[in-house]
PDB file of C-alpha atoms in Angstrom:
ATOM      1  CA  MET B  27      57.500 132.031 138.253  1.00  0.00           C
ATOM      2  CA  ALA B  28      58.149 130.449 134.539  1.00  0.00           C
ATOM      3  CA  THR B  29      55.488 132.581 133.151  1.00  0.00           C
ATOM      4  CA  ASP B  30      57.095 135.819 134.745  1.00  0.00           C
ATOM      5  CA  GLU B  31      60.027 135.277 133.399  1.00  0.00           C
ATOM      6  CA  LEU B  32      59.203 134.169 129.900  1.00  0.00           C
ATOM      7  CA  ALA B  33      56.717 137.267 130.301  1.00  0.00           C
ATOM      8  CA  SER B  34      59.955 139.614 130.952  1.00  0.00           C
ATOM      9  CA  LYS B  35      61.820 138.426 128.158  1.00  0.00           C
ATOM     10  CA  LEU B  36      59.380 139.026 125.434  1.00  0.00           C
ATOM     11  CA  SER B  37      59.038 142.280 126.677  1.00  0.00           C
ATOM     12  CA  ARG B  38      62.798 142.596 126.846  1.00  0.00           C
ATOM     13  CA  ARG B  39      62.669 141.704 123.482  1.00  0.00           C
ATOM     14  CA  LEU B  40      60.092 143.662 122.326  1.00  0.00           C
ATOM     15  CA  GLN B  41      61.983 147.084 123.886  1.00  0.00           C
ATOM     16  CA  MET B  42      64.756 145.698 121.934  1.00  0.00           C
ATOM     17  CA  GLU B  43      63.094 145.462 118.810  1.00  0.00           C
ATOM     18  CA  GLY B  44      61.588 148.731 119.565  1.00  0.00           C
ATOM     19  CA  GLU B  45      64.393 150.874 119.999  1.00  0.00           C
ATOM     20  CA  GLY B  46      66.472 150.117 116.571  1.00  0.00           C
ATOM     21  CA  GLU B  47      64.759 152.194 113.746  1.00  0.00           C
ATOM     22  CA  PRO B  48      63.325 150.084 111.055  1.00  0.00           C
ATOM     23  CA  GLN B  49      66.193 149.512 108.066  1.00  0.00           C
ATOM     24  CA  SER B  50      65.324 151.461 105.061  1.00  0.00           C
ATOM     25  CA  PRO B  51      65.713 149.678 101.593  1.00  0.00           C
ATOM     26  CA  SER B  52      68.954 151.335 100.980  1.00  0.00           C
ATOM     27  CA  ARG B  53      70.222 150.292 104.091  1.00  0.00           C
ATOM     28  CA  ARG B  54      69.482 146.252 103.894  1.00  0.00           C
ATOM     29  CA  VAL B  55      72.022 143.991 102.463  1.00  0.00           C
ATOM     30  CA  PHE B  56      71.773 143.686  98.616  1.00  0.00           C
ATOM     31  CA  ASN B  57      72.643 141.049  96.352  1.00  0.00           C
ATOM     32  CA  PRO B  58      71.592 141.387  92.953  1.00  0.00           C
ATOM     33  CA  TYR B  59      72.521 137.727  91.973  1.00  0.00           C
ATOM     34  CA  THR B  60      69.920 136.302  94.333  1.00  0.00           C
ATOM     35  CA  GLU B  61      67.208 139.335  94.304  1.00  0.00           C
ATOM     36  CA  PHE B  62      67.418 139.438  90.448  1.00  0.00           C
ATOM     37  CA  LYS B  63      67.351 135.868  89.638  1.00  0.00           C
ATOM     38  CA  GLU B  64      65.900 136.328  86.214  1.00  0.00           C
ATOM     39  CA  PHE B  65      69.242 138.147  85.120  1.00  0.00           C
ATOM     40  CA  SER B  66      72.113 136.317  84.794  1.00  0.00           C
ATOM     41  CA  ARG B  67      75.867 137.271  86.028  1.00  0.00           C
ATOM     42  CA  LYS B  68      76.913 138.759  83.106  1.00  0.00           C
ATOM     43  CA  GLN B  69      73.917 140.710  82.389  1.00  0.00           C
ATOM     44  CA  ILE B  70      73.795 142.088  86.008  1.00  0.00           C
ATOM     45  CA  LYS B  71      77.726 142.779  85.975  1.00  0.00           C
ATOM     46  CA  ASP B  72      77.084 144.646  82.706  1.00  0.00           C
ATOM     47  CA  MET B  73      74.006 146.810  84.148  1.00  0.00           C
ATOM     48  CA  GLU B  74      76.464 147.592  87.092  1.00  0.00           C
ATOM     49  CA  LYS B  75      79.087 148.528  84.546  1.00  0.00           C
ATOM     50  CA  MET B  76      76.840 150.791  83.210  1.00  0.00           C
ATOM     51  CA  PHE B  77      75.578 152.203  86.326  1.00  0.00           C
ATOM     52  CA  LYS B  78      78.998 152.808  87.332  1.00  0.00           C
ATOM     53  CA  GLN B  79      80.125 154.198  84.198  1.00  0.00           C
ATOM     54  CA  TYR B  80      77.059 157.176  84.783  1.00  0.00           C
ATOM     55  CA  ASP B  81      77.683 157.591  88.508  1.00  0.00           C
ATOM     56  CA  ALA B  82      79.839 160.369  87.913  1.00  0.00           C
ATOM     57  CA  GLY B  83      79.768 161.434  91.717  1.00  0.00           C
ATOM     58  CA  ARG B  84      80.717 157.895  92.385  1.00  0.00           C
ATOM     59  CA  ASP B  85      78.739 157.787  95.541  1.00  0.00           C
ATOM     60  CA  GLY B  86      76.791 154.675  94.572  1.00  0.00           C
ATOM     61  CA  PHE B  87      73.424 156.721  93.424  1.00  0.00           C
ATOM     62  CA  ILE B  88      72.236 158.096  89.626  1.00  0.00           C
ATOM     63  CA  ASP B  89      71.075 161.604  90.542  1.00  0.00           C
ATOM     64  CA  LEU B  90      68.864 163.652  88.832  1.00  0.00           C
ATOM     65  CA  MET B  91      71.524 165.518  86.716  1.00  0.00           C
ATOM     66  CA  GLU B  92      73.636 162.208  86.502  1.00  0.00           C
ATOM     67  CA  LEU B  93      70.363 160.642  85.027  1.00  0.00           C
ATOM     68  CA  LYS B  94      69.863 163.426  82.267  1.00  0.00           C
ATOM     69  CA  LEU B  95      73.631 163.268  81.332  1.00  0.00           C
ATOM     70  CA  MET B  96      72.463 159.234  80.687  1.00  0.00           C
ATOM     71  CA  MET B  97      69.985 159.717  78.566  1.00  0.00           C
ATOM     72  CA  GLU B  98      71.391 161.976  76.617  1.00  0.00           C
ATOM     73  CA  LYS B  99      74.299 159.917  75.469  1.00  0.00           C
ATOM     74  CA  LEU B 100      72.025 157.491  75.250  1.00  0.00           C
ATOM     75  CA  GLY B 101      70.231 160.047  72.561  1.00  0.00           C
ATOM     76  CA  ALA B 102      66.875 160.339  74.484  1.00  0.00           C
ATOM     77  CA  PRO B 103      67.251 163.415  76.149  1.00  0.00           C
ATOM     78  CA  GLN B 104      64.093 164.179  78.776  1.00  0.00           C
ATOM     79  CA  THR B 105      62.623 166.924  79.963  1.00  0.00           C
ATOM     80  CA  HIS B 106      63.828 167.848  84.088  1.00  0.00           C
ATOM     81  CA  LEU B 107      59.911 167.160  84.943  1.00  0.00           C
ATOM     82  CA  GLY B 108      60.528 163.831  82.851  1.00  0.00           C
ATOM     83  CA  LEU B 109      63.630 162.396  84.492  1.00  0.00           C
ATOM     84  CA  LYS B 110      61.562 163.720  87.764  1.00  0.00           C
ATOM     85  CA  ASN B 111      58.890 161.295  86.682  1.00  0.00           C
ATOM     86  CA  MET B 112      61.458 158.400  85.763  1.00  0.00           C
ATOM     87  CA  ILE B 113      63.408 158.124  88.869  1.00  0.00           C
ATOM     88  CA  LYS B 114      59.824 158.278  91.084  1.00  0.00           C
ATOM     89  CA  GLU B 115      58.655 154.853  89.318  1.00  0.00           C
ATOM     90  CA  VAL B 116      61.126 153.134  91.024  1.00  0.00           C
ATOM     91  CA  ASP B 117      62.648 155.093  93.581  1.00  0.00           C
ATOM     92  CA  GLU B 118      61.708 153.060  96.711  1.00  0.00           C
ATOM     93  CA  ASP B 119      63.405 154.747  99.327  1.00  0.00           C
ATOM     94  CA  PHE B 120      62.422 158.274  98.351  1.00  0.00           C
ATOM     95  CA  ASP B 121      65.437 159.918  98.175  1.00  0.00           C
ATOM     96  CA  SER B 122      65.139 160.925  94.778  1.00  0.00           C
ATOM     97  CA  LYS B 123      68.102 158.956  93.593  1.00  0.00           C
ATOM     98  CA  LEU B 124      68.551 155.372  92.042  1.00  0.00           C
ATOM     99  CA  SER B 125      70.539 153.226  93.847  1.00  0.00           C
ATOM    100  CA  PHE B 126      71.988 149.895  91.555  1.00  0.00           C
ATOM    101  CA  ARG B 127      69.122 148.479  93.009  1.00  0.00           C
ATOM    102  CA  GLU B 128      66.243 151.035  91.801  1.00  0.00           C
ATOM    103  CA  PHE B 129      68.122 150.933  88.725  1.00  0.00           C
ATOM    104  CA  LEU B 130      67.880 146.783  88.177  1.00  0.00           C
ATOM    105  CA  LEU B 131      64.169 147.313  88.953  1.00  0.00           C
ATOM    106  CA  ILE B 132      64.089 149.333  85.860  1.00  0.00           C
ATOM    107  CA  PHE B 133      64.896 146.516  83.843  1.00  0.00           C
ATOM    108  CA  ARG B 134      62.804 143.595  85.654  1.00  0.00           C
ATOM    109  CA  LYS B 135      59.641 146.205  85.115  1.00  0.00           C
ATOM    110  CA  ALA B 136      60.643 146.529  81.212  1.00  0.00           C
ATOM    111  CA  ALA B 137      61.227 142.504  81.049  1.00  0.00           C
ATOM    112  CA  ALA B 138      57.547 142.229  82.745  1.00  0.00           C
ATOM    113  CA  GLY B 139      56.349 145.239  80.713  1.00  0.00           C
ATOM    114  CA  GLU B 140      55.312 146.898  83.473  1.00  0.00           C
ATOM    115  CA  LEU B 141      56.325 150.500  81.980  1.00  0.00           C
ATOM    116  CA  GLN B 142      54.516 152.805  79.747  1.00  0.00           C
ATOM    117  CA  GLU B 143      55.678 152.829  76.123  1.00  0.00           C
ATOM    118  CA  ASP B 144      56.083 157.051  76.149  1.00  0.00           C
ATOM    119  CA  SER B 145      57.858 156.557  79.881  1.00  0.00           C
ATOM    120  CA  GLY B 146      61.319 157.613  79.937  1.00  0.00           C
ATOM    121  CA  LEU B 147      61.915 154.478  81.368  1.00  0.00           C
ATOM    122  CA  HIS B 148      60.722 152.400  78.816  1.00  0.00           C
ATOM    123  CA  VAL B 149      63.103 154.541  76.245  1.00  0.00           C
ATOM    124  CA  LEU B 150      66.266 153.684  78.907  1.00  0.00           C
ATOM    125  CA  ALA B 151      65.730 150.404  79.078  1.00  0.00           C
ATOM    126  CA  ARG B 152      65.302 149.987  75.301  1.00  0.00           C
ATOM    127  CA  LEU B 153      68.363 151.787  74.334  1.00  0.00           C
ATOM    128  CA  SER B 154      70.635 150.006  76.840  1.00  0.00           C
ATOM    129  CA  GLU B 155      73.148 147.529  76.042  1.00  0.00           C
ATOM    130  CA  ILE B 156      71.162 144.741  77.833  1.00  0.00           C
ATOM    131  CA  ASP B 157      68.476 142.916  75.725  1.00  0.00           C
ATOM    132  CA  VAL B 158      65.835 142.659  78.651  1.00  0.00           C
ATOM    133  CA  SER B 159      63.053 141.446  75.832  1.00  0.00           C
ATOM    134  CA  THR B 160      64.558 138.223  75.067  1.00  0.00           C
ATOM    135  CA  GLU B 161      67.033 137.591  78.140  1.00  0.00           C
ATOM    136  CA  GLY B 162      64.346 139.051  81.347  1.00  0.00           C
ATOM    137  CA  VAL B 163      61.457 137.713  83.308  1.00  0.00           C
ATOM    138  CA  LYS B 164      59.653 134.567  81.905  1.00  0.00           C
ATOM    139  CA  GLY B 165      56.540 133.624  83.993  1.00  0.00           C
ATOM    140  CA  ALA B 166      55.954 129.896  84.492  1.00  0.00           C
ATOM    141  CA  LYS B 167      53.480 128.363  82.699  1.00  0.00           C
ATOM    142  CA  SER B 168      52.831 125.422  85.535  1.00  0.00           C
ATOM    143  CA  PHE B 169      54.030 124.698  88.623  1.00  0.00           C
ATOM    144  CA  PHE B 170      56.195 121.912  87.423  1.00  0.00           C
ATOM    145  CA  GLU B 171      58.034 124.134  85.173  1.00  0.00           C
ATOM    146  CA  ALA B 172      58.374 127.006  87.666  1.00  0.00           C
ATOM    147  CA  LYS B 173      60.178 123.881  89.724  1.00  0.00           C
ATOM    148  CA  VAL B 174      62.163 123.126  86.988  1.00  0.00           C
ATOM    149  CA  GLN B 175      63.264 126.751  86.103  1.00  0.00           C
ATOM    150  CA  ALA B 176      64.744 127.282  89.730  1.00  0.00           C
ATOM    151  CA  ILE B 177      66.534 124.150  89.432  1.00  0.00           C
ATOM    152  CA  ASN B 178      67.969 125.166  86.420  1.00  0.00           C
ATOM    153  CA  VAL B 179      68.509 128.669  87.774  1.00  0.00           C
ATOM    154  CA  SER B 180      70.790 127.691  90.723  1.00  0.00           C
ATOM    155  CA  SER B 181      72.860 125.484  87.865  1.00  0.00           C
ATOM    156  CA  ARG B 182      73.395 128.088  85.660  1.00  0.00           C
ATOM    157  CA  PHE B 183      74.900 130.160  88.566  1.00  0.00           C
ATOM    158  CA  GLU B 184      76.777 127.846  89.378  1.00  0.00           C
ATOM    159  CA  GLU B 185      78.075 126.866  85.944  1.00  0.00           C
ATOM    160  CA  GLU B 186      78.972 130.734  85.428  1.00  0.00           C
ATOM    161  CA  ILE B 187      81.077 131.109  88.990  1.00  0.00           C
ATOM    162  CA  LYS B 188      82.664 127.919  87.276  1.00  0.00           C
ATOM    163  CA  ALA B 189      83.210 129.192  84.084  1.00  0.00           C
ATOM    164  CA  GLU B 190      84.971 132.682  85.878  1.00  0.00           C
ATOM    165  CA  GLN B 191      86.975 130.527  87.781  1.00  0.00           C
ATOM    166  CA  GLU B 192      88.466 128.640  85.114  1.00  0.00           C
ATOM    167  CA  GLU B 193      88.821 131.984  83.272  1.00  0.00           C
ATOM    168  CA  ARG B 194      90.887 133.182  86.422  1.00  0.00           C
ATOM    169  CA  LYS B 195      92.891 130.321  85.931  1.00  0.00           C
ATOM    170  CA  LYS B 196      93.643 130.266  82.600  1.00  0.00           C
ATOM    171  CA  GLN B 197      95.265 134.106  83.231  1.00  0.00           C
ATOM    172  CA  ALA B 198      96.878 132.782  86.139  1.00  0.00           C
ATOM    173  CA  GLU B 199      98.857 130.189  84.046  1.00  0.00           C
ATOM    174  CA  GLU B 200      99.301 132.568  81.610  1.00  0.00           C
ATOM    175  CA  MET B 201     100.866 135.408  83.281  1.00  0.00           C
ATOM    176  CA  LYS B 202     103.059 132.447  85.061  1.00  0.00           C
ATOM    177  CA  GLN B 203     104.477 131.422  81.763  1.00  0.00           C
ATOM    178  CA  ARG B 204     105.042 135.481  80.682  1.00  0.00           C
ATOM    179  CA  LYS B 205     106.994 135.746  84.029  1.00  0.00           C
ATOM    180  CA  ALA B 206     108.965 132.256  83.504  1.00  0.00           C
ATOM    181  CA  ALA B 207     109.723 133.841  79.995  1.00  0.00           C
ATOM    182  CA  PHE B 208     110.847 137.262  80.879  1.00  0.00           C
ATOM    183  CA  LYS B 209     113.135 135.564  83.808  1.00  0.00           C
ATOM    184  CA  GLU B 210     114.519 133.349  81.218  1.00  0.00           C
ATOM    185  CA  LEU B 211     115.141 136.213  78.980  1.00  0.00           C
ATOM    186  CA  GLN B 212     116.691 138.566  81.789  1.00  0.00           C
ATOM    187  CA  SER B 213     118.986 135.649  82.768  1.00  0.00           C
ATOM    188  CA  THR B 214     120.635 135.749  79.347  1.00  0.00           C
ATOM    189  CA  PHE B 215     121.558 139.222  79.799  1.00  0.00           C
ATOM    190  CA  LYS B 216     123.291 138.572  83.040  1.00  0.00           C
TER     191      LYS B 216
END
């Protein structure tokens, strides 16, 4: 009896899992700070700013024409075929456009030396404002170095978050002081 109940629950679970479509890479929840630990928060924010700057359609993707404009503005125009190859090299979901995650993959691959010297993506990574050759992926030489690095990564994010919070507090305090000064000045005119 218990075996039958367990078997029915298992078959029900398998049916439920089979009903849902497998999630495509673009539909998964994406956190750049946890997935791309080799980059600092500032670097990721800079890359996101650059991504949004060239995402003319504001749809969260850089399509072929937007990539063309980006490469022209960076001073490295590419052919139509070259642009398609650039997208194909990092396009995980095969939608022929770059999501922010795929955009970050360009910089990860550039830092790891996985891009060909003559590829458009290598040129893009080299011409961008983020210097991935000095800030990028660093291989651990041994298990212990990898362990230390993992600990430092989490503390580095905590330090960056604290610095951002301190900056916000400082800005809020300055705003409060400006408002108080304005009200004091305003009261003299009443």
